[in-house]
Every structure is written in structure tokens, then in C-alpha cells.
mmCIF file of C-alpha atoms in Angstrom:
data_model
loop_
_atom_site.group_PDB
_atom_site.id
_atom_site.type_symbol
_atom_site.label_atom_id
_atom_site.label_comp_id
_atom_site.label_asym_id
_atom_site.label_seq_id
_atom_site.Cartn_x
_atom_site.Cartn_y
_atom_site.Cartn_z
ATOM 1 C CA GLY V 1 114.676 93.377 82.055
ATOM 2 C CA ALA V 2 116.793 96.158 83.583
ATOM 3 C CA VAL V 3 116.133 97.250 86.868
ATOM 4 C CA VAL V 4 115.261 100.816 88.197
ATOM 5 C CA SER V 5 114.777 101.770 92.226
ATOM 6 C CA GLN V 6 112.890 104.774 93.828
ATOM 7 C CA HIS V 7 113.705 105.832 97.673
ATOM 8 C CA PRO V 8 112.210 106.213 99.516
ATOM 9 C CA SER V 9 109.397 103.457 99.129
ATOM 10 C CA TRP V 10 107.266 105.387 101.323
ATOM 11 C CA VAL V 11 107.137 108.297 103.879
ATOM 12 C CA ILE V 12 104.846 110.722 105.566
ATOM 13 C CA CYS V 13 105.989 114.242 106.512
ATOM 14 C CA LYS V 14 104.300 117.585 107.904
ATOM 15 C CA SER V 15 102.919 119.715 106.023
ATOM 16 C CA GLY V 16 105.497 123.201 104.707
ATOM 17 C CA THR V 17 108.293 120.580 104.897
ATOM 18 C CA SER V 18 110.226 119.091 101.139
ATOM 19 C CA VAL V 19 110.815 115.818 100.635
ATOM 20 C CA LYS V 20 112.985 114.558 98.275
ATOM 21 C CA ILE V 21 112.911 111.234 95.978
ATOM 22 C CA GLU V 22 115.120 109.525 94.230
ATOM 23 C CA CYS V 23 115.255 106.864 91.210
ATOM 24 C CA ARG V 24 118.120 105.621 89.992
ATOM 25 C CA SER V 25 118.748 103.123 86.658
ATOM 26 C CA LEU V 26 120.813 99.868 88.578
ATOM 27 C CA ASP V 27 122.225 98.328 85.287
ATOM 28 C CA PHE V 28 122.222 100.725 82.732
ATOM 29 C CA GLN V 29 122.801 104.481 82.005
ATOM 30 C CA ALA V 30 119.021 106.375 80.407
ATOM 31 C CA THR V 31 119.822 110.428 79.533
ATOM 32 C CA THR V 32 116.637 110.189 80.426
ATOM 33 C CA MET V 33 114.089 109.437 82.692
ATOM 34 C CA PHE V 34 110.584 110.391 83.803
ATOM 35 C CA TRP V 35 108.418 111.237 86.596
ATOM 36 C CA TYR V 36 104.370 110.597 87.324
ATOM 37 C CA ARG V 37 102.231 110.672 89.402
ATOM 38 C CA GLN V 38 99.171 108.825 90.250
ATOM 39 C CA PHE V 39 96.278 109.269 92.788
ATOM 40 C CA PRO V 40 93.681 106.354 94.221
ATOM 41 C CA LYS V 41 92.398 104.656 90.798
ATOM 42 C CA GLN V 42 93.383 107.135 88.693
ATOM 43 C CA SER V 43 95.998 107.321 85.586
ATOM 44 C CA LEU V 44 99.550 107.603 85.896
ATOM 45 C CA MET V 45 99.940 111.361 84.829
ATOM 46 C CA LEU V 46 103.257 112.380 83.731
ATOM 47 C CA MET V 47 105.019 115.089 85.782
ATOM 48 C CA ALA V 48 107.386 115.691 83.826
ATOM 49 C CA THR V 49 110.619 114.714 82.097
ATOM 50 C CA SER V 50 114.085 114.779 83.304
ATOM 51 C CA ASN V 51 116.980 115.140 80.751
ATOM 52 C CA GLU V 52 120.514 114.657 82.236
ATOM 53 C CA GLY V 53 122.738 117.419 82.378
ATOM 54 C CA SER V 54 119.667 120.022 81.482
ATOM 55 C CA LYS V 55 117.071 121.076 82.550
ATOM 56 C CA ALA V 56 113.282 119.340 82.653
ATOM 57 C CA THR V 57 110.693 119.003 80.901
ATOM 58 C CA TYR V 58 107.330 119.497 82.681
ATOM 59 C CA GLU V 59 104.098 118.719 81.767
ATOM 60 C CA GLN V 60 101.353 121.504 81.957
ATOM 61 C CA GLY V 61 99.861 122.519 84.885
ATOM 62 C CA VAL V 62 102.862 120.636 86.976
ATOM 63 C CA GLU V 63 104.815 123.963 88.745
ATOM 64 C CA LYS V 64 108.518 123.761 87.902
ATOM 65 C CA ASP V 65 109.196 125.484 91.186
ATOM 66 C CA LYS V 66 107.182 122.708 93.191
ATOM 67 C CA PHE V 67 108.511 119.980 92.189
ATOM 68 C CA LEU V 68 112.107 120.551 91.320
ATOM 69 C CA ILE V 69 114.039 117.765 88.903
ATOM 70 C CA ASN V 70 117.349 116.980 89.326
ATOM 71 C CA HIS V 71 118.764 114.770 86.675
ATOM 72 C CA ALA V 72 123.500 114.753 87.760
ATOM 73 C CA SER V 73 124.077 111.789 86.264
ATOM 74 C CA LEU V 74 123.348 108.706 83.411
ATOM 75 C CA THR V 75 121.979 107.049 86.636
ATOM 76 C CA LEU V 76 120.273 109.437 89.139
ATOM 77 C CA SER V 77 117.095 111.524 89.226
ATOM 78 C CA THR V 78 115.861 113.275 92.561
ATOM 79 C CA LEU V 79 112.522 114.989 92.249
ATOM 80 C CA THR V 80 111.856 117.401 95.682
ATOM 81 C CA VAL V 81 108.423 118.109 96.245
ATOM 82 C CA THR V 82 108.845 122.056 98.166
ATOM 83 C CA SER V 83 106.400 122.550 100.590
ATOM 84 C CA ALA V 84 104.322 119.458 100.889
ATOM 85 C CA HIS V 85 100.796 119.840 100.985
ATOM 86 C CA PRO V 86 98.187 117.287 101.929
ATOM 87 C CA GLU V 87 97.111 117.724 98.540
ATOM 88 C CA ASP V 88 100.347 116.397 97.343
ATOM 89 C CA SER V 89 100.096 113.102 98.372
ATOM 90 C CA SER V 90 100.452 110.430 96.042
ATOM 91 C CA PHE V 91 102.025 107.553 94.152
ATOM 92 C CA TYR V 92 105.491 109.098 92.684
ATOM 93 C CA ILE V 93 106.796 106.979 89.663
ATOM 94 C CA CYS V 94 109.449 107.361 88.034
ATOM 95 C CA SER V 95 110.695 105.474 84.902
ATOM 96 C CA ALA V 96 114.253 105.280 83.187
ATOM 97 C CA GLU V 97 114.292 105.243 79.544
ATOM 98 C CA ARG V 98 116.793 102.758 77.993
ATOM 99 C CA LEU V 99 118.175 103.292 74.223
ATOM 100 C CA ALA V 100 116.901 100.297 72.031
ATOM 101 C CA VAL V 101 119.145 97.975 70.710
ATOM 102 C CA MET V 102 116.939 94.784 69.867
ATOM 103 C CA SER V 103 113.775 96.604 70.083
ATOM 104 C CA SER V 104 111.939 99.423 67.564
ATOM 105 C CA TYR V 105 111.596 101.545 70.485
ATOM 106 C CA ASN V 106 113.112 102.699 73.882
ATOM 107 C CA GLU V 107 112.210 100.776 76.303
ATOM 108 C CA GLN V 108 110.794 102.317 79.440
ATOM 109 C CA PHE V 109 111.476 100.682 83.005
ATOM 110 C CA PHE V 110 109.411 101.852 86.138
ATOM 111 C CA GLY V 111 110.781 102.475 89.933
ATOM 112 C CA PRO V 112 108.425 100.623 92.518
ATOM 113 C CA GLY V 113 107.043 104.004 93.403
ATOM 114 C CA THR V 114 106.874 106.092 96.293
ATOM 115 C CA ARG V 115 104.066 106.622 98.460
ATOM 116 C CA LEU V 116 104.186 109.948 99.995
ATOM 117 C CA THR V 117 101.709 110.923 102.985
ATOM 118 C CA VAL V 118 101.530 114.667 103.538
ATOM 119 C CA LEU V 119 99.842 115.748 106.916
ATOM 120 C CA GLY M 1 95.310 115.491 72.725
ATOM 121 C CA GLN M 2 95.025 111.426 73.452
ATOM 122 C CA ASN M 3 91.244 109.845 74.518
ATOM 123 C CA ILE M 4 92.409 106.901 75.819
ATOM 124 C CA ASP M 5 88.925 104.525 76.775
ATOM 125 C CA GLN M 6 88.962 100.886 78.456
ATOM 126 C CA PRO M 7 86.562 99.808 80.992
ATOM 127 C CA THR M 8 87.373 100.639 84.788
ATOM 128 C CA GLU M 9 86.257 96.945 86.082
ATOM 129 C CA MET M 10 86.050 93.634 85.832
ATOM 130 C CA THR M 11 85.885 89.983 87.051
ATOM 131 C CA ALA M 12 86.179 86.666 85.481
ATOM 132 C CA THR M 13 86.948 83.302 86.889
ATOM 133 C CA GLU M 14 90.054 81.750 87.777
ATOM 134 C CA GLY M 15 91.215 79.297 84.680
ATOM 135 C CA ALA M 16 89.087 81.338 82.307
ATOM 136 C CA ILE M 17 89.663 83.755 79.482
ATOM 137 C CA VAL M 18 89.021 87.410 79.448
ATOM 138 C CA GLN M 19 89.358 90.282 77.401
ATOM 139 C CA ILE M 20 89.898 93.845 78.113
ATOM 140 C CA ASN M 21 89.009 96.273 75.737
ATOM 141 C CA CYS M 22 90.955 100.210 74.535
ATOM 142 C CA THR M 23 89.843 101.990 72.512
ATOM 143 C CA TYR M 24 91.608 105.520 71.684
ATOM 144 C CA GLN M 25 91.711 108.667 69.845
ATOM 145 C CA THR M 26 95.401 110.299 68.713
ATOM 146 C CA SER M 27 96.741 111.864 65.997
ATOM 147 C CA GLY M 28 100.498 110.682 64.661
ATOM 148 C CA PHE M 29 99.862 107.292 66.471
ATOM 149 C CA ASN M 30 102.853 105.264 67.144
ATOM 150 C CA GLY M 31 102.410 102.445 69.143
ATOM 151 C CA LEU M 32 100.186 101.039 71.754
ATOM 152 C CA PHE M 33 101.396 99.491 74.836
ATOM 153 C CA TRP M 34 99.188 97.242 78.001
ATOM 154 C CA TYR M 35 101.167 97.442 81.225
ATOM 155 C CA GLN M 36 100.434 95.454 84.281
ATOM 156 C CA GLN M 37 99.972 97.258 87.411
ATOM 157 C CA HIS M 38 99.213 95.834 91.223
ATOM 158 C CA ALA M 39 98.343 97.458 93.866
ATOM 159 C CA GLY M 40 100.677 99.753 95.473
ATOM 160 C CA GLU M 41 103.461 98.623 92.704
ATOM 161 C CA ALA M 42 105.030 100.067 89.495
ATOM 162 C CA PRO M 43 103.555 98.838 86.147
ATOM 163 C CA THR M 44 105.259 95.915 84.496
ATOM 164 C CA PHE M 45 105.362 95.842 80.507
ATOM 165 C CA LEU M 46 103.124 93.470 78.857
ATOM 166 C CA SER M 47 103.089 94.387 75.379
ATOM 167 C CA TYR M 48 103.941 97.021 72.738
ATOM 168 C CA ASN M 49 101.699 97.045 69.502
ATOM 169 C CA VAL M 50 102.806 99.264 66.391
ATOM 170 C CA LEU M 51 101.405 96.944 64.021
ATOM 171 C CA ASP M 52 98.088 95.215 62.891
ATOM 172 C CA GLY M 53 97.102 91.708 64.258
ATOM 173 C CA LEU M 54 97.534 89.630 67.242
ATOM 174 C CA GLU M 55 100.459 89.112 69.124
ATOM 175 C CA GLU M 56 101.219 86.029 71.441
ATOM 176 C CA LYS M 57 102.961 86.327 74.286
ATOM 177 C CA GLY M 58 102.195 82.886 76.749
ATOM 178 C CA ARG M 59 99.288 83.085 78.103
ATOM 179 C CA PHE M 60 98.896 87.587 77.276
ATOM 180 C CA SER M 61 98.045 88.315 73.882
ATOM 181 C CA SER M 62 97.563 91.544 72.435
ATOM 182 C CA PHE M 63 95.739 92.663 69.482
ATOM 183 C CA LEU M 64 95.834 96.241 67.148
ATOM 184 C CA SER M 65 93.590 97.638 64.741
ATOM 185 C CA ARG M 66 94.624 101.221 64.079
ATOM 186 C CA SER M 67 91.658 102.085 61.673
ATOM 187 C CA LYS M 68 90.020 101.578 64.611
ATOM 188 C CA GLY M 69 91.822 103.271 67.028
ATOM 189 C CA TYR M 70 90.925 99.558 69.199
ATOM 190 C CA SER M 71 93.218 97.184 71.033
ATOM 191 C CA TYR M 72 92.418 94.607 73.179
ATOM 192 C CA LEU M 73 94.726 92.303 75.662
ATOM 193 C CA LEU M 74 93.224 88.236 75.881
ATOM 194 C CA LEU M 75 94.421 86.823 78.907
ATOM 195 C CA LYS M 76 94.418 82.884 78.963
ATOM 196 C CA GLU M 77 93.871 80.529 81.666
ATOM 197 C CA LEU M 78 93.665 82.840 84.240
ATOM 198 C CA GLN M 79 95.248 82.813 87.641
ATOM 199 C CA MET M 80 94.905 84.110 90.918
ATOM 200 C CA LYS M 81 97.994 86.261 90.208
ATOM 201 C CA ASP M 82 96.550 88.022 87.015
ATOM 202 C CA SER M 83 94.364 90.144 90.165
ATOM 203 C CA ALA M 84 95.679 93.951 88.811
ATOM 204 C CA SER M 85 95.342 96.475 87.064
ATOM 205 C CA TYR M 86 95.874 96.762 82.988
ATOM 206 C CA LEU M 87 96.514 99.924 81.757
ATOM 207 C CA CYS M 88 96.659 100.701 78.166
ATOM 208 C CA ALA M 89 99.034 103.234 76.720
ATOM 209 C CA VAL M 90 99.842 105.504 73.523
ATOM 210 C CA SER M 91 102.531 106.960 72.180
ATOM 211 C CA SER M 92 102.328 109.457 69.444
ATOM 212 C CA GLY M 93 103.603 112.493 67.566
ATOM 213 C CA GLY M 94 107.826 112.385 67.787
ATOM 214 C CA SER M 95 107.471 110.818 71.109
ATOM 215 C CA TYR M 96 107.685 107.247 72.408
ATOM 216 C CA ILE M 97 106.554 108.409 75.536
ATOM 217 C CA PRO M 98 102.680 106.991 76.635
ATOM 218 C CA THR M 99 99.590 108.792 78.024
ATOM 219 C CA PHE M 100 98.459 106.144 80.045
ATOM 220 C CA GLY M 101 94.137 105.094 80.144
ATOM 221 C CA ARG M 102 92.720 105.362 83.270
ATOM 222 C CA GLY M 103 93.575 101.016 83.483
ATOM 223 C CA THR M 104 91.063 97.864 84.314
ATOM 224 C CA SER M 105 90.893 96.545 87.570
ATOM 225 C CA LEU M 106 90.546 92.990 87.198
ATOM 226 C CA ILE M 107 89.605 90.449 89.926
ATOM 227 C CA VAL M 108 89.884 87.390 89.350
ATOM 228 C CA HIS M 109 87.635 84.746 91.291
ATOM 229 C CA PRO M 110 88.053 81.354 92.585
#
């Protein structure tokens, strides 16, 4: 299967600082990437859809000025949590969409996630 | 919107069979995914059902009934490493982006 990496795998930061998380598709090009957030024992909640070369599409209730997304190339999307607060502490997971070749749908491949802790 | 319901937690014995149910309510159903997620890790794809019926893939099988809004994931010959959260996800409308349920935490004990 395809490989998606995330960096860093975990980060601890002080309240008020900004944190950047990178998502890379290592062996395929991804026009579309997705950013999810998962709180303990909760479902994955889609935050935004990241499109290469255009603005991200944010889900209802997600502040676009707080969660900045940049998809500058076909293999890299970044999520920047600006002015982070303790309530932003969560598990952030990205996925990259690979266009269907053999299957009837575009496959999503998930990154390993980034654990963010804001003190 | 979509409403996806699955049990919060299940336990089973090593070597046994377990069935994890998922019910959903949505309009414009496209397909249903099952993912496995170990604690602190990203989900990994297990299956994708579009049509009614049972699809078998090794020890794991997935069933779909679109008229009933119902699916199940069947795990046979359970192993300790199968202890994980199993996420049911539905895509609908013009999008293949899945909406995830809360997941079922499966605990396999000796």
C-alpha cells in the first residue's frame, strides 16, 4: 500500500505558541489531503480538505484562521495550529487521497498521526 | 448529515469469532468502510462495501445491507493483536470522504 508520513509524531508546546504539522505522501502524488482531529475515545472528525494549489475547505465549526492549511505541492500539506491552547490538545491525523486505478473509489491512506499537547 | 451507530466496547476470547455491528442513516449512500485503529496509531483500511452482501478477506469479512442501513464486520480466529478499535465509516452524496463512527473497542483476552 501507499505510504503517508507525518512530522512530528508528537509535540508539546506552551499555550499561545504556534505548531506546524507536516503530512507527506511518500510514493504517490495527492491532489487532495484531509486533516482529522481525534479526541480520546472519540471518532475521527474531519477538520478540512486540503487541495493542492487552492484554498482548503473547512468543515463547519473549524476556524480557518486558527488552523492554517497549506498544500503547496502534490506530496506535502501542512497544518499550523496558531495560538494553541490546552483545548487544542488532541491527536491530529492526515490522510492523502490516491486516485482510483484498479478500485471503484479513490483510496485514502492515513498518516501515523501527531499527538499535540498544549500546556 | 449522517448518523452512525456502533457498540462502544466488546470483549472476546482468543480463537473465537466476533461480529461488530454498525447501523447508519444517510441519504445518497455511496459506500461503507471498516478501519482498524490501534491505540495511538492511524486507522488502517480493512474493507469497503458498496453492494449488498458479504465480502470475505482472510480472517475478516464485511457485510452490507443497504435497505436496512446495516453492516457488520466479522473477525474469525481471533488473535491478541486484533485488540483494537474498529471504525465504521460511511460516504454519501457526491463525496467519497467517509464520515466516521465512534468506533468499537475490541478487547481480545486469552
